[in-house]
Amino acid sequence: MKINTTRKAGFTLVEIMIVVAIIGLLAAIAIPNFVRARKTAQANACVNNLRLIDSAKQQALLENAGATLDQTTLQPYLGRGDAGNWPTCPANGTYTIGAAADNPTCSIGQTLGAPFFHELP
């Protein structure tokens, strides 16, 4: 009597199911962290843009006391970073320059909750 000792190569269904379950578990852990990191990065970029606008506003007011504050007035003071273009909120908010004594604001503001505030501290 001859015993067949050869085994076919390949993965069993159970092995494949275990691998799929592990990948699903890793995705369930990683995806919320990626979303949180993206929102934090957008909020930080927005705050930096607001600081840039505030700095340009202060420079314009120092050179031209009583000047009207709008995008065309502040354009020369935005620097060379993005070819002098008006900054945009990475979360698709809109910026409001505001009065001379007020900080510029983003339309998103505090709607996303802490720590994703889109406003100057």
PDB file of C-alpha atoms in Angstrom:
ATOM      1  CA  MET A   1       0.000   0.000   0.000  1.00  0.00           C
ATOM      2  CA  LYS A   2       1.319   3.380  -1.025  1.00  0.00           C
ATOM      3  CA  ILE A   3       0.763   6.488   1.153  1.00  0.00           C
ATOM      4  CA  ASN A   4       0.519   9.795  -0.657  1.00  0.00           C
ATOM      5  CA  THR A   5       2.719  12.274   1.255  1.00  0.00           C
ATOM      6  CA  THR A   6       2.624  15.168  -1.202  1.00  0.00           C
ATOM      7  CA  ARG A   7       0.760  18.294  -0.227  1.00  0.00           C
ATOM      8  CA  LYS A   8      -0.671  20.806  -2.664  1.00  0.00           C
ATOM      9  CA  ALA A   9       0.832  24.291  -2.412  1.00  0.00           C
ATOM     10  CA  GLY A  10      -1.428  27.224  -1.595  1.00  0.00           C
ATOM     11  CA  PHE A  11      -3.331  28.891   1.190  1.00  0.00           C
ATOM     12  CA  THR A  12      -6.373  27.523   2.902  1.00  0.00           C
ATOM     13  CA  LEU A  13      -9.543  29.526   3.310  1.00  0.00           C
ATOM     14  CA  VAL A  14      -8.918  29.894   7.042  1.00  0.00           C
ATOM     15  CA  GLU A  15      -5.449  31.364   6.465  1.00  0.00           C
ATOM     16  CA  ILE A  16      -6.804  33.887   3.974  1.00  0.00           C
ATOM     17  CA  MET A  17      -9.631  34.848   6.354  1.00  0.00           C
ATOM     18  CA  ILE A  18      -7.143  35.439   9.179  1.00  0.00           C
ATOM     19  CA  VAL A  19      -5.004  37.703   6.971  1.00  0.00           C
ATOM     20  CA  VAL A  20      -8.074  39.668   5.842  1.00  0.00           C
ATOM     21  CA  ALA A  21      -9.189  40.071   9.476  1.00  0.00           C
ATOM     22  CA  ILE A  22      -5.744  41.367  10.500  1.00  0.00           C
ATOM     23  CA  ILE A  23      -5.699  43.860   7.617  1.00  0.00           C
ATOM     24  CA  GLY A  24      -9.199  45.027   8.569  1.00  0.00           C
ATOM     25  CA  LEU A  25      -8.146  45.495  12.186  1.00  0.00           C
ATOM     26  CA  LEU A  26      -5.086  47.522  11.176  1.00  0.00           C
ATOM     27  CA  ALA A  27      -7.223  49.674   8.869  1.00  0.00           C
ATOM     28  CA  ALA A  28      -9.751  50.268  11.659  1.00  0.00           C
ATOM     29  CA  ILE A  29      -6.938  51.553  13.864  1.00  0.00           C
ATOM     30  CA  ALA A  30      -5.043  53.568  11.232  1.00  0.00           C
ATOM     31  CA  ILE A  31      -7.809  55.375   9.318  1.00  0.00           C
ATOM     32  CA  PRO A  32      -9.107  57.496  12.247  1.00  0.00           C
ATOM     33  CA  ASN A  33      -5.523  58.517  13.039  1.00  0.00           C
ATOM     34  CA  PHE A  34      -4.981  59.616   9.432  1.00  0.00           C
ATOM     35  CA  VAL A  35      -8.207  61.638   9.476  1.00  0.00           C
ATOM     36  CA  ARG A  36      -7.251  63.306  12.768  1.00  0.00           C
ATOM     37  CA  ALA A  37      -3.752  64.102  11.477  1.00  0.00           C
ATOM     38  CA  ARG A  38      -5.217  65.620   8.306  1.00  0.00           C
ATOM     39  CA  LYS A  39      -7.647  67.842  10.226  1.00  0.00           C
ATOM     40  CA  THR A  40      -4.882  68.961  12.580  1.00  0.00           C
ATOM     41  CA  ALA A  41      -2.614  69.819   9.646  1.00  0.00           C
ATOM     42  CA  GLN A  42      -5.414  71.786   7.966  1.00  0.00           C
ATOM     43  CA  ALA A  43      -6.124  73.720  11.169  1.00  0.00           C
ATOM     44  CA  ASN A  44      -2.422  74.520  11.633  1.00  0.00           C
ATOM     45  CA  ALA A  45      -2.102  75.697   8.027  1.00  0.00           C
ATOM     46  CA  CYS A  46      -5.212  77.848   8.421  1.00  0.00           C
ATOM     47  CA  VAL A  47      -3.870  79.471  11.602  1.00  0.00           C
ATOM     48  CA  ASN A  48      -0.564  80.171   9.840  1.00  0.00           C
ATOM     49  CA  ASN A  49      -2.469  81.778   6.953  1.00  0.00           C
ATOM     50  CA  LEU A  50      -4.395  83.916   9.440  1.00  0.00           C
ATOM     51  CA  ARG A  51      -1.091  85.007  10.993  1.00  0.00           C
ATOM     52  CA  LEU A  52       0.202  85.905   7.528  1.00  0.00           C
ATOM     53  CA  ILE A  53      -2.905  87.990   6.826  1.00  0.00           C
ATOM     54  CA  ASP A  54      -2.649  89.669  10.244  1.00  0.00           C
ATOM     55  CA  SER A  55       1.010  90.499   9.651  1.00  0.00           C
ATOM     56  CA  ALA A  56       0.236  91.930   6.208  1.00  0.00           C
ATOM     57  CA  LYS A  57      -2.592  93.957   7.746  1.00  0.00           C
ATOM     58  CA  GLN A  58      -0.282  95.421  10.393  1.00  0.00           C
ATOM     59  CA  GLN A  59       2.374  96.287   7.810  1.00  0.00           C
ATOM     60  CA  ALA A  60      -0.182  97.976   5.562  1.00  0.00           C
ATOM     61  CA  LEU A  61      -1.534 100.023   8.462  1.00  0.00           C
ATOM     62  CA  LEU A  62       1.978 101.101   9.508  1.00  0.00           C
ATOM     63  CA  GLU A  63       2.804 102.363   6.031  1.00  0.00           C
ATOM     64  CA  ASN A  64      -0.621 103.758   5.149  1.00  0.00           C
ATOM     65  CA  ALA A  65      -2.453 104.914   8.262  1.00  0.00           C
ATOM     66  CA  GLY A  66      -6.208 104.751   7.746  1.00  0.00           C
ATOM     67  CA  ALA A  67      -5.940 102.662   4.584  1.00  0.00           C
ATOM     68  CA  THR A  68      -8.873 100.544   3.479  1.00  0.00           C
ATOM     69  CA  LEU A  69      -8.113  96.939   4.314  1.00  0.00           C
ATOM     70  CA  ASP A  70      -9.009  94.591   1.491  1.00  0.00           C
ATOM     71  CA  GLN A  71      -7.265  91.913  -0.548  1.00  0.00           C
ATOM     72  CA  THR A  72      -5.832  94.321  -3.091  1.00  0.00           C
ATOM     73  CA  THR A  73      -4.398  96.565  -0.351  1.00  0.00           C
ATOM     74  CA  LEU A  74      -2.774  93.640   1.466  1.00  0.00           C
ATOM     75  CA  GLN A  75      -1.536  91.815  -1.655  1.00  0.00           C
ATOM     76  CA  PRO A  76       1.901  93.515  -1.761  1.00  0.00           C
ATOM     77  CA  TYR A  77       2.522  92.640   1.896  1.00  0.00           C
ATOM     78  CA  LEU A  78       1.937  88.904   1.572  1.00  0.00           C
ATOM     79  CA  GLY A  79       5.529  88.168   0.616  1.00  0.00           C
ATOM     80  CA  ARG A  80       6.981  85.820  -1.922  1.00  0.00           C
ATOM     81  CA  GLY A  81       5.958  82.460  -0.431  1.00  0.00           C
ATOM     82  CA  ASP A  82       3.184  81.581  -2.867  1.00  0.00           C
ATOM     83  CA  ALA A  83       4.007  84.202  -5.493  1.00  0.00           C
ATOM     84  CA  GLY A  84       2.095  86.775  -3.442  1.00  0.00           C
ATOM     85  CA  ASN A  85      -1.218  84.968  -3.945  1.00  0.00           C
ATOM     86  CA  TRP A  86      -3.994  85.381  -1.410  1.00  0.00           C
ATOM     87  CA  PRO A  87      -3.845  82.455   1.038  1.00  0.00           C
ATOM     88  CA  THR A  88      -6.678  79.930   1.026  1.00  0.00           C
ATOM     89  CA  CYS A  89      -7.953  77.791   3.866  1.00  0.00           C
ATOM     90  CA  PRO A  90      -7.056  74.134   3.225  1.00  0.00           C
ATOM     91  CA  ALA A  91     -10.463  73.099   4.615  1.00  0.00           C
ATOM     92  CA  ASN A  92     -12.269  75.351   2.077  1.00  0.00           C
ATOM     93  CA  GLY A  93     -13.096  78.111   4.542  1.00  0.00           C
ATOM     94  CA  THR A  94     -13.062  81.783   3.585  1.00  0.00           C
ATOM     95  CA  TYR A  95     -10.999  84.463   5.273  1.00  0.00           C
ATOM     96  CA  THR A  96     -12.381  87.774   6.520  1.00  0.00           C
ATOM     97  CA  ILE A  97      -9.849  90.546   7.056  1.00  0.00           C
ATOM     98  CA  GLY A  98     -11.867  92.472   9.631  1.00  0.00           C
ATOM     99  CA  ALA A  99     -11.261  95.891  11.129  1.00  0.00           C
ATOM    100  CA  ALA A 100      -7.823  97.198  12.014  1.00  0.00           C
ATOM    101  CA  ALA A 101      -8.064  96.203  15.692  1.00  0.00           C
ATOM    102  CA  ASP A 102      -9.611  92.778  15.014  1.00  0.00           C
ATOM    103  CA  ASN A 103      -7.890  89.540  14.098  1.00  0.00           C
ATOM    104  CA  PRO A 104      -8.644  88.063  10.689  1.00  0.00           C
ATOM    105  CA  THR A 105     -11.076  85.157  10.859  1.00  0.00           C
ATOM    106  CA  CYS A 106     -11.846  81.966   8.982  1.00  0.00           C
ATOM    107  CA  SER A 107     -15.433  80.972   8.221  1.00  0.00           C
ATOM    108  CA  ILE A 108     -14.814  77.548   9.778  1.00  0.00           C
ATOM    109  CA  GLY A 109     -13.740  79.021  13.125  1.00  0.00           C
ATOM    110  CA  GLN A 110     -14.628  76.611  15.931  1.00  0.00           C
ATOM    111  CA  THR A 111     -17.156  74.476  14.034  1.00  0.00           C
ATOM    112  CA  LEU A 112     -14.850  71.435  13.950  1.00  0.00           C
ATOM    113  CA  GLY A 113     -14.252  71.517  17.702  1.00  0.00           C
ATOM    114  CA  ALA A 114     -10.994  71.367  19.628  1.00  0.00           C
ATOM    115  CA  PRO A 115      -8.163  70.925  18.641  1.00  0.00           C
ATOM    116  CA  PHE A 116      -9.191  71.814  15.086  1.00  0.00           C
ATOM    117  CA  PHE A 117      -9.911  75.536  15.625  1.00  0.00           C
ATOM    118  CA  HIS A 118      -9.420  77.731  12.572  1.00  0.00           C
ATOM    119  CA  GLU A 119      -8.806  80.961  14.472  1.00  0.00           C
ATOM    120  CA  LEU A 120      -5.959  82.926  15.940  1.00  0.00           C
ATOM    121  CA  PRO A 121      -5.354  82.238  19.628  1.00  0.00           C
TER     122      PRO A 121
END
